Coordinates of C-alpha atoms in Angstrom, one line a residue:
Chain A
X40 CA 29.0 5.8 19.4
X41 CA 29.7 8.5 16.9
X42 CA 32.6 7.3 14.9
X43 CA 30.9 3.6 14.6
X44 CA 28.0 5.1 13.6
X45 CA 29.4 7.6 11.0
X46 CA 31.5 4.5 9.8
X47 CA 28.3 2.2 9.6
X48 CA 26.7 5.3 7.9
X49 CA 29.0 5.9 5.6
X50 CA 28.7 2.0 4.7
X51 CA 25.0 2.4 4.0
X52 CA 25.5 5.4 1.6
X53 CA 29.0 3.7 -0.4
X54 CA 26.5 0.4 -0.8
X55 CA 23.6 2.5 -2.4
X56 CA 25.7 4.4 -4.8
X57 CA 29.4 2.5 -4.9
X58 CA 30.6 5.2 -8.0
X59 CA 30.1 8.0 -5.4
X60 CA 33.0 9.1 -3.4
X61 CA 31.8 9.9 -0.4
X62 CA 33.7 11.0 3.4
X63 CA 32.3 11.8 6.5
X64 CA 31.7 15.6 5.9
X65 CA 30.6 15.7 2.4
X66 CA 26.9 16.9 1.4
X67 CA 25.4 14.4 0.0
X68 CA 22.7 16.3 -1.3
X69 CA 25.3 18.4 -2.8
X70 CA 25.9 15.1 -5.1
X71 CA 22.7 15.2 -6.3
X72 CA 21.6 11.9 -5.8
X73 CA 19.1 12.0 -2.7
X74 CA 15.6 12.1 -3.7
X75 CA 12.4 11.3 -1.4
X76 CA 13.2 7.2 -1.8
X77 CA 16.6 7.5 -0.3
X78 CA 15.6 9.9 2.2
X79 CA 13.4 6.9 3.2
X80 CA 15.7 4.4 3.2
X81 CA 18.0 6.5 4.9
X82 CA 15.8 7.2 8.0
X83 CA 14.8 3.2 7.9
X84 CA 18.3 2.3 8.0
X85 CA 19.3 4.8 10.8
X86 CA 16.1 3.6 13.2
X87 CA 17.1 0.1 12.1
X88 CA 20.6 0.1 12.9
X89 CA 21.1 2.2 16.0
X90 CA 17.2 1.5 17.4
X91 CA 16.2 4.9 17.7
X92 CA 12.8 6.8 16.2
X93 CA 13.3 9.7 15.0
X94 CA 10.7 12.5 15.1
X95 CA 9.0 14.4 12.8
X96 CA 11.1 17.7 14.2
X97 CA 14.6 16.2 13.7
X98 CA 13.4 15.4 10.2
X99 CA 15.3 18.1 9.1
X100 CA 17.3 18.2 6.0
X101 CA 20.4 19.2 8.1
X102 CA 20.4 16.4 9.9
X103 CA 21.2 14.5 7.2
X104 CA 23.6 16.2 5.0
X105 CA 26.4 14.2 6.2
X106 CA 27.7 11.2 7.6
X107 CA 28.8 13.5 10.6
X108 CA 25.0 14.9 10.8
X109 CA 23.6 11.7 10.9
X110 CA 25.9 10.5 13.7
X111 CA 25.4 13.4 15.5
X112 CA 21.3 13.1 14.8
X113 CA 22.1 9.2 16.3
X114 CA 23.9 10.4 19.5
X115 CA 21.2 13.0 20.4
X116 CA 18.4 10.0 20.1
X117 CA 19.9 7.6 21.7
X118 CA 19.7 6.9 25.7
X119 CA 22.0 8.3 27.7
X120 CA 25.1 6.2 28.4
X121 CA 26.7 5.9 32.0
Chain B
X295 CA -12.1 2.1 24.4
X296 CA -14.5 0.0 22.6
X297 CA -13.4 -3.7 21.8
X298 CA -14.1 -5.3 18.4
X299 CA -15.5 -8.5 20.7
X300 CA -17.8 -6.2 22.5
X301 CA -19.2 -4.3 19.7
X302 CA -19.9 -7.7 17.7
X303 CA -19.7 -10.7 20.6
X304 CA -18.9 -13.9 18.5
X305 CA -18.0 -12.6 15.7
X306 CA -15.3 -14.2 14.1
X307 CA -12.2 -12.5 14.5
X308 CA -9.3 -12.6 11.6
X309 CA -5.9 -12.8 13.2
X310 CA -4.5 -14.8 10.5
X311 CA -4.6 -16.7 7.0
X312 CA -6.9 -19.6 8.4
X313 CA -9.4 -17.1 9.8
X314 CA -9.3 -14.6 7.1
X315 CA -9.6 -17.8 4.5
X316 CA -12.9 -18.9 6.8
X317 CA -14.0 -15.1 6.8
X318 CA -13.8 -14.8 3.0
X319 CA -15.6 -17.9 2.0
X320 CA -17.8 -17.5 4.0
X321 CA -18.6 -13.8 3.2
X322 CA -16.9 -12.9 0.2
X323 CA -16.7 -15.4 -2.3
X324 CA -20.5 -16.3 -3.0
X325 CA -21.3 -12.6 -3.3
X326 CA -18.0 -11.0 -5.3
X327 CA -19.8 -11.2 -8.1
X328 CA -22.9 -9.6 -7.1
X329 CA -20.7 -6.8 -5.6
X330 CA -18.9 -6.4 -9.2
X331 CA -22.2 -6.2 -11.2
X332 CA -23.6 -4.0 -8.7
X333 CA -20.7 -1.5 -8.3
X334 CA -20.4 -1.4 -4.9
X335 CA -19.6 -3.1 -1.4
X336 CA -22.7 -3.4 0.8
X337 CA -22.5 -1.8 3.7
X338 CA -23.4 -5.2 5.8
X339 CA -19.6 -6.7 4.3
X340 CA -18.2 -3.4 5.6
X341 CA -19.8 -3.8 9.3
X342 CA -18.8 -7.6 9.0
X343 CA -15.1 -6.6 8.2
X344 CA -15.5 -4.1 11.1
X345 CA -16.6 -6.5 13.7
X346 CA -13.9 -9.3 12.2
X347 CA -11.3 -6.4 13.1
X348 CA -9.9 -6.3 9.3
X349 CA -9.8 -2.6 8.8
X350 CA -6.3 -1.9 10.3
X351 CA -4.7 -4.7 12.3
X352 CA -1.5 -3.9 12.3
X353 CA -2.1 -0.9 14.2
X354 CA -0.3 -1.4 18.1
X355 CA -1.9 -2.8 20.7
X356 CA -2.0 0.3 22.8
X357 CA -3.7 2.0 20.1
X358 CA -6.3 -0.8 20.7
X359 CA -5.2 -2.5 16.9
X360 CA -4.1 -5.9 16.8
X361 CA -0.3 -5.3 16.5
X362 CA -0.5 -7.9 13.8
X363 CA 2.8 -8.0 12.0
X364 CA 2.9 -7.5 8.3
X365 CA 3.7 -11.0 6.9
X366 CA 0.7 -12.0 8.1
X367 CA -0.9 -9.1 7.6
X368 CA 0.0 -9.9 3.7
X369 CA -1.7 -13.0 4.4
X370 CA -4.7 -11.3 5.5
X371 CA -5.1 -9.2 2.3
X372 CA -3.7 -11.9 -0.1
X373 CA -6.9 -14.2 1.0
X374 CA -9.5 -10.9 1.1
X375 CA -8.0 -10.2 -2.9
X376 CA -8.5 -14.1 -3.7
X377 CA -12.1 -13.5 -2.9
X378 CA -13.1 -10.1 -4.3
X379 CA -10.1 -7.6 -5.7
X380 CA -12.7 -4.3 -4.8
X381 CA -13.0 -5.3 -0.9
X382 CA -9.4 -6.1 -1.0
X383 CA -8.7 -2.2 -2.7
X384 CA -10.9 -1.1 0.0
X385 CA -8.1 -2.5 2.6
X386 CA -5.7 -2.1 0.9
X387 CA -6.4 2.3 1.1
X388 CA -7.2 2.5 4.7
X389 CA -4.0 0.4 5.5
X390 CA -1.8 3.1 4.1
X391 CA -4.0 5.8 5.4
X392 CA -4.1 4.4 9.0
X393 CA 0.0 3.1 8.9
X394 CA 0.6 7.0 7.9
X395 CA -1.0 8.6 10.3
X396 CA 0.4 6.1 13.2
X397 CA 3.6 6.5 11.3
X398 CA 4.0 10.3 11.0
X399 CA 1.0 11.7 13.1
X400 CA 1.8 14.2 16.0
X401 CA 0.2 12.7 19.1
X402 CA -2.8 14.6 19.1
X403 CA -3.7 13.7 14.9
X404 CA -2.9 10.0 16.6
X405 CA -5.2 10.4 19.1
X406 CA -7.8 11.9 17.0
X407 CA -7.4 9.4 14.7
X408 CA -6.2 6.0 14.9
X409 CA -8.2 4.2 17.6
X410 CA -11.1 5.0 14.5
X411 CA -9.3 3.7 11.7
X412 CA -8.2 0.7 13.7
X413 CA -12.1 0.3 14.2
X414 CA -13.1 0.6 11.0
X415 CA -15.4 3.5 12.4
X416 CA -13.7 5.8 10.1
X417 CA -13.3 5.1 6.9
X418 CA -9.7 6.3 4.9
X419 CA -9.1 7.3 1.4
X420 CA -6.1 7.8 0.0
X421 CA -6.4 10.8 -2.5
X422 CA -2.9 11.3 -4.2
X423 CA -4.3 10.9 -8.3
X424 CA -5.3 13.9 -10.4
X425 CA -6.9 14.1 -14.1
X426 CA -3.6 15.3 -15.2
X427 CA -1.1 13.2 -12.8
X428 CA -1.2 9.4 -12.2
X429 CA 1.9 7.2 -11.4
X430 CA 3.9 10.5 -11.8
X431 CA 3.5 12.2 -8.2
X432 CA 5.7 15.3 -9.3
X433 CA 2.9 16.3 -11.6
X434 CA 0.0 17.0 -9.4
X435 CA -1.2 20.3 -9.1
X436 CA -3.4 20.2 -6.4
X437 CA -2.4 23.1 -4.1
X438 CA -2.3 24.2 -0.8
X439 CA -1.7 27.8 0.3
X440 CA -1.2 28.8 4.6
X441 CA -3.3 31.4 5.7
X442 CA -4.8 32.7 9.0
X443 CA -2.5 29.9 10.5
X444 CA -4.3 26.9 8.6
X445 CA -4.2 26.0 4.9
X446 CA -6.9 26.5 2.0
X447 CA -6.9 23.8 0.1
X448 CA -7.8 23.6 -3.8
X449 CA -7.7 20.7 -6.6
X450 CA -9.3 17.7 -8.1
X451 CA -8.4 13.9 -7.1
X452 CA -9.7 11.5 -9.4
X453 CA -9.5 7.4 -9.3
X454 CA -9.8 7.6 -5.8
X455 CA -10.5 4.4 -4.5
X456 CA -13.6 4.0 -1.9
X457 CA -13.9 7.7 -2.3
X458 CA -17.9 7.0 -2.3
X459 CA -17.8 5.9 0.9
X460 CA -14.4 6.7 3.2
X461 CA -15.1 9.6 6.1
X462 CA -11.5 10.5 5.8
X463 CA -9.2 11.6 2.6
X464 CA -5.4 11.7 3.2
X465 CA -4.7 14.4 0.3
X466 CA -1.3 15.6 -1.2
X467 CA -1.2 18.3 -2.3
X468 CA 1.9 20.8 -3.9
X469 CA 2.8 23.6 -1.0
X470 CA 5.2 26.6 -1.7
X471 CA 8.2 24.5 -0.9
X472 CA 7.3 20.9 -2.0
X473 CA 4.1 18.5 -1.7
X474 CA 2.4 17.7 1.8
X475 CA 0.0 14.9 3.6
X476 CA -3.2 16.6 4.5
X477 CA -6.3 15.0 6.4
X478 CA -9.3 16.3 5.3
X479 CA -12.8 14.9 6.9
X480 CA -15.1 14.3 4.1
X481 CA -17.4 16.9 5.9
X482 CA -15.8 19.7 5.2
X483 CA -17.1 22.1 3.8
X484 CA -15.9 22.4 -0.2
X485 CA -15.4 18.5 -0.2
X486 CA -17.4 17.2 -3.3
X487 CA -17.6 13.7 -3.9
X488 CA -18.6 12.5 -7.8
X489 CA -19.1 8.5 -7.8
X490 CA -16.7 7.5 -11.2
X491 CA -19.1 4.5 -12.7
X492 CA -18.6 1.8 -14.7
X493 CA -14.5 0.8 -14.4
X494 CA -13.4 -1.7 -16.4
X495 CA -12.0 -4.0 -13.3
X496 CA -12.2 -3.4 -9.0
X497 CA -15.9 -2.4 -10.0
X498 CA -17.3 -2.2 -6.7
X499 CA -14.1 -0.4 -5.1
X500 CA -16.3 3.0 -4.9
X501 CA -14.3 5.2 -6.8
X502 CA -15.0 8.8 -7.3
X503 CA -13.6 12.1 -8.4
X504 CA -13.2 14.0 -5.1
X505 CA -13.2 18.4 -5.8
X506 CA -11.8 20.4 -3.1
X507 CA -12.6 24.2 -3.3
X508 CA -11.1 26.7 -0.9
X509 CA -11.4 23.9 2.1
X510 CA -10.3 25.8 5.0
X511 CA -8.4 23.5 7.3
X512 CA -6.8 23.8 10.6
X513 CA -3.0 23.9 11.2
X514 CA -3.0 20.5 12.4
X515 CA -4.2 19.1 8.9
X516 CA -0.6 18.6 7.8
X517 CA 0.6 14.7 8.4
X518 CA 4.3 14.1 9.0
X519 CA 7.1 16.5 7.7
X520 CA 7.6 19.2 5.8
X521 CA 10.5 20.2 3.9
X522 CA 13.0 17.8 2.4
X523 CA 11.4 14.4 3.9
X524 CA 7.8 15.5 3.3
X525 CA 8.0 13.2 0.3
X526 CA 8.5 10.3 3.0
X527 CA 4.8 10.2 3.9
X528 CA 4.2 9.7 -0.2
X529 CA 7.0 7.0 -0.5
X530 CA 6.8 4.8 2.5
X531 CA 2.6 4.9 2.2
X532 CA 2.5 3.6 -1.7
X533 CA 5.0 1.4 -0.3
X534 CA 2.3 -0.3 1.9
X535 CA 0.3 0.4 -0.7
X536 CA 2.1 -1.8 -3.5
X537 CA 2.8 -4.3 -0.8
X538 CA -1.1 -5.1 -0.5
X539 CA -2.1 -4.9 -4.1
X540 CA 1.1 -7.2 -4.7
X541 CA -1.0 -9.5 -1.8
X542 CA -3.8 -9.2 -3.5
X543 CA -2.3 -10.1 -6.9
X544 CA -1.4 -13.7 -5.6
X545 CA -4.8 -13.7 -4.3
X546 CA -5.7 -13.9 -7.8
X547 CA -3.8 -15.7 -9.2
X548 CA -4.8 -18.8 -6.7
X549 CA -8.4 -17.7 -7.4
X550 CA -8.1 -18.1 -10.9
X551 CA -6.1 -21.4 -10.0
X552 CA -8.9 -22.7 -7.8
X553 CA -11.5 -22.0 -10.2
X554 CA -9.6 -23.5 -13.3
X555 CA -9.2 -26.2 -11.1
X556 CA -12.7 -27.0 -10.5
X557 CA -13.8 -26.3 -14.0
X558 CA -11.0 -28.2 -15.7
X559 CA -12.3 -31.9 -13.3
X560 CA -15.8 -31.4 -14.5
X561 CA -15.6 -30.1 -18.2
X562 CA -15.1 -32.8 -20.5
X563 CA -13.7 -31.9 -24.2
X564 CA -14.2 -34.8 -26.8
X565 CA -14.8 -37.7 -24.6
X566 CA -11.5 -36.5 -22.3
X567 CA -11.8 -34.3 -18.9
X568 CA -10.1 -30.8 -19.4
X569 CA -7.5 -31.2 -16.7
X570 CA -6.3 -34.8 -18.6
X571 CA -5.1 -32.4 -21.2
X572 CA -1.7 -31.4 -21.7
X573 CA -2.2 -27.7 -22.6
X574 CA -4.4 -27.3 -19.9
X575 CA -2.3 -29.2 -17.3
X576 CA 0.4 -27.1 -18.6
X577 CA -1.3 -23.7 -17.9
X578 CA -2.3 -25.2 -14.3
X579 CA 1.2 -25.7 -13.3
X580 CA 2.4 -22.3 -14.8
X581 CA -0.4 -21.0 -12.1
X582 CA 0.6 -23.3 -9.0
X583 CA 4.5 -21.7 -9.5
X584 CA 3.8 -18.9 -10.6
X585 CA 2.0 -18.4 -7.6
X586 CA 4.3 -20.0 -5.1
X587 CA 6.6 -17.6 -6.6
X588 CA 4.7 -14.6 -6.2
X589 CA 3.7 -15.3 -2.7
X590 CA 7.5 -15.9 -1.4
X591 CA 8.1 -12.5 -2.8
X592 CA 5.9 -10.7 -1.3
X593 CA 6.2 -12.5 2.3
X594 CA 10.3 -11.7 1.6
X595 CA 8.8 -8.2 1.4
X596 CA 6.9 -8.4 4.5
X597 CA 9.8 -10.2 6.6
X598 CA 11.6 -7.2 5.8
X599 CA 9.1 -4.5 6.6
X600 CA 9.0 -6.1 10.0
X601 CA 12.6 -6.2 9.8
X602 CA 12.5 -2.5 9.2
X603 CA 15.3 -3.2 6.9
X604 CA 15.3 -0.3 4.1
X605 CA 15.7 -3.0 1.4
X606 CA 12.1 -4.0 1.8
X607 CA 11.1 -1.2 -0.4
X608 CA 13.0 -2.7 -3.9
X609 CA 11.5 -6.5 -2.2
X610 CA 8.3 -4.4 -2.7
X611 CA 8.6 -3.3 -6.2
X612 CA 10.0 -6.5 -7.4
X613 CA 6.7 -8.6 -5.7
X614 CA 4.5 -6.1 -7.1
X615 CA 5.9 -6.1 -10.7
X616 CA 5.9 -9.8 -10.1
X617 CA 2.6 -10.7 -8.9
X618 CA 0.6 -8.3 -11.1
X619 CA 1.9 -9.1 -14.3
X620 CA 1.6 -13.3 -13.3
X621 CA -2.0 -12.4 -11.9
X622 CA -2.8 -10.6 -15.5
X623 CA -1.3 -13.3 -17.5
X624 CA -3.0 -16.1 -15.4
X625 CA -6.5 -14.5 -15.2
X626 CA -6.0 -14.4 -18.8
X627 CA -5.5 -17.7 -19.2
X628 CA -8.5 -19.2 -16.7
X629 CA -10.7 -17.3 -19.2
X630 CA -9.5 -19.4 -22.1
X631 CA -9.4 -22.6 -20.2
X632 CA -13.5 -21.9 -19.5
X633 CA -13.7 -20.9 -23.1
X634 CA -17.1 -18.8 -24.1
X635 CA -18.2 -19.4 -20.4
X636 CA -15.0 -17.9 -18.9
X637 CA -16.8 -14.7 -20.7
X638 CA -20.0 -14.6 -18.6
X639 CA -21.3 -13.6 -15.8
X640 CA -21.6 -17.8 -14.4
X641 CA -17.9 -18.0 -13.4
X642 CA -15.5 -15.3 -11.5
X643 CA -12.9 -15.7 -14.5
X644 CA -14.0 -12.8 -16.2
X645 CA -14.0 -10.6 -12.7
X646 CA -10.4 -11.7 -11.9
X647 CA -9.5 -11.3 -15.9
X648 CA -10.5 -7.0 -15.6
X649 CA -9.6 -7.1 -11.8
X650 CA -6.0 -8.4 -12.6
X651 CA -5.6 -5.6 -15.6
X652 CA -5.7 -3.3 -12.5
X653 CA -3.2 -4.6 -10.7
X654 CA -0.6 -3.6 -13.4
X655 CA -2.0 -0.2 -13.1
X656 CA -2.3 1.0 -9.4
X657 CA -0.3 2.0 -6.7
X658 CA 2.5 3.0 -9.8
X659 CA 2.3 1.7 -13.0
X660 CA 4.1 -1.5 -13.9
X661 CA 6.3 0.3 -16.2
X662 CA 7.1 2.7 -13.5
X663 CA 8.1 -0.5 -11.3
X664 CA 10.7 -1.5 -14.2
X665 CA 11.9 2.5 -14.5
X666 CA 12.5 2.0 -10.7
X667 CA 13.7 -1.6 -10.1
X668 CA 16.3 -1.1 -13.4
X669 CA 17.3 2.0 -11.6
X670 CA 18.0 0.7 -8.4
X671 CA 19.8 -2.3 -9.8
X672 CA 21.8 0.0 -12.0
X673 CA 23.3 1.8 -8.5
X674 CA 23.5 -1.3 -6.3
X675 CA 25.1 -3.8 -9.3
X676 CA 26.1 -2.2 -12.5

């Protein structure tokens, strides 16, 4: 799932803020954009798209640095796959 | 648990619009004004909106709430505001109060907690406000320091909607590293409650000036995260927050429409009935679309809150901006369409004129909204 999902994320960030260039390892709180609405809408999005809830202990600002965090944050959420 | 039908058998029960329109005529509408004179909600309309199961009826099923979903729960508050603009306040604060605790709530603050506000045995407040620190959030200075593993918290809250009345007070307050949710029984000792008098609109919302001084509270006081995403709790709860009051702006705005409605078939001016007149039919249709308008905004809003779509946080802003400046100019207008007695006490117009002045105030200012809304736009469009 990861690479759809970093994709998909990556997506999600480019639409919000289109003049940002943005890859799948860049801090995006190193950009200086993410305030307590985007962290919002980013955790929205992320239970939305991939159907997973996140807790209050994963809500870590680690976890979301990156597209590559996020994904990762995804894959550890979501059931196990056979 | 308790059911609402067993603690009130035949009661009616509001599940949707229809029932909540029967519920508010019937218990609501004769009395608003009484409430607004008065400066307060009887406590009789409170155990009436208890046993009707209004408090919190989106809360899940298994929580023993209703698991209404929030279109219809903008319904709900959208008829309560067309009736009386302080009960619908009252709603609208223990709606975010009980969604945040469900929302962000360890399991044990869920327990504790929700099966009560669902109930309407507890009562919420949401206590975010300060003398210093309104629509701007950053500026509070309310504070919260850890010690002997629990917090001691210290400030003044002011504005603070049914904060006569509400058993429990959802606080923020600034920590070391950034501002946190805390819930904070009104019993506890160093909680002082000041009754604020007098308001110029939402008279009988109970508000009060709430003092906290060295209130010792217990680790598991802090709702939700900490850190980078406590401001979550603070974003998606005035979220619900605006979504209501945006609700009970078109509740307004049709109340004001009904009631020019009424008064413009019986009211004759110069031989000619008041609604055969183009100015005033002109001011009546600016009300039916402006109210259509407003109410397909804020169900768009809701449709995407059940969604869980991120987007429904601009849809939320844009129906709040929306609705509360239409209900403002509209209540305006019923008041000159009754003329000198649009300015007494014999018809709601003059209520819904100071309650709809409100509406552009609370939950973030309306210039806030456009600071916001502009902002958004310029990073999605521009």
């Amino acid at each position: 799932m990861s690479g759809n999902a970093k994709e998909q994320i990556l997506d999600f960030v480019r639409a919000r803020y289109p003049q940002a260039e943005i890859d799948e390892t860049q801090d995006i709180f190193a950009l200086g954009f993410v305030n307590s609405l985007f962290a919002m809408e980013l955790v929205m999005f992320i239970e939305k798209t991939f159907e997973v809830t996140i807790p209050n202990d994963e809500l870590k600002i680690d976890n979301f640095r990156s597209a590559n965090t996020m994904a990762e944050l995804v894959d550890r959420l979501s059931p196990a796959r056979v | 648990m308790t059911t609402l039908a067993e603690t009130a058998p035949g009661a009616l029960q509001v599940t949707d619009r229809k029932s909540a329109r029967a519920f508010v005529d019937t218990h609501i509408v004769p009395y608003a004004d009484a409430y607004d004179r008065q400066g307060r909600v009887p406590e009789e309309l409170l155990e009436r909106m208890t046993a009707a199961g209004l408090w919190a009826p989106f809360l899940p099923r298994e929580t023993g709430g209703g698991g209404m979903d929030l279109v219809t729960l903008g319904e709900v508050h959208e008829e309560v505001g067309r009736g009386c603009s302080s009960v619908r306040s009252l709603l609208t604060v223990h709606t975010m109060v009980s969604w945040a605790v469900q929302r962000w709530g360890s399991p044990a603050q869920r327990e504790q907690w929700v099966p009560a506000l669902g109930r309407g045995d507890v009562l919420a407040a949401f206590c975010l406000s300060e003398p210093g620190a309104g629509s701007d959030a950053s500026g509070i200075a309310t504070n919260v320091v850890e010690k002997n593993g629990g917090w001691v918290l210290n400030g003044v809250k002011k504005w603070i909607t049914n904060g006569q009345r509400a058993d429990l007070f959802l606080v923020f307050a600034r920590t070391a590293t950034s501002i946190g949710a805390f819930l904070v029984p009104r019993d506890s000792p160093g909680v002082e409650v000041t009754p604020i008098e007098d308001m110029l609109g939402t008279r009988a919302s109970m508000i009060a000036e709430i003092s906290f001084r060295d209130v010792a509270l217990g680790p598991d006081a802090l709702l939700g995260p900490s850190g980078f995403t406590a401001g979550m709790v603070l974003t998606g709860t005035l979220d619900l927050g605006r979504y209501s009051v945006a609700t009970g702006s078109v509740g307004i705005i049709q109340a004001a429409l009904e009631a020019c409605a009424a008064y413009a078939s019986r009211r004759t001016v110069g031989g000619s009935l008041l609604k055969d007149l183009p100015l005033i039919q002109a001011k009546l249709s600016d009300m039916v679309t402006d109210a259509r308008a407003a109410r397909l905004l804020v169900a768009e809003a809701g449709r995407l809150k059940d969604a869980g779509e991120a987007s429904t946080i601009m849809a939320t802003w844009v129906a709040k901006y929306f609705a509360s400046t239409a209900a403002a100019r509209h209540a305006s207008e019923a008041v000159q369409i009754h003329g000198a007695n649009g300015c007494g006490h014999d018809y709601p117009v003059a209520r819904l004129y100071r309650d709809a002045k409100v509406m552009e105030i609370i939950e973030g200012s309306n210039e806030i909204q456009r600071i916001t809304i502009a902002s958004q736009a310029e990073r999605e469009i521009i």
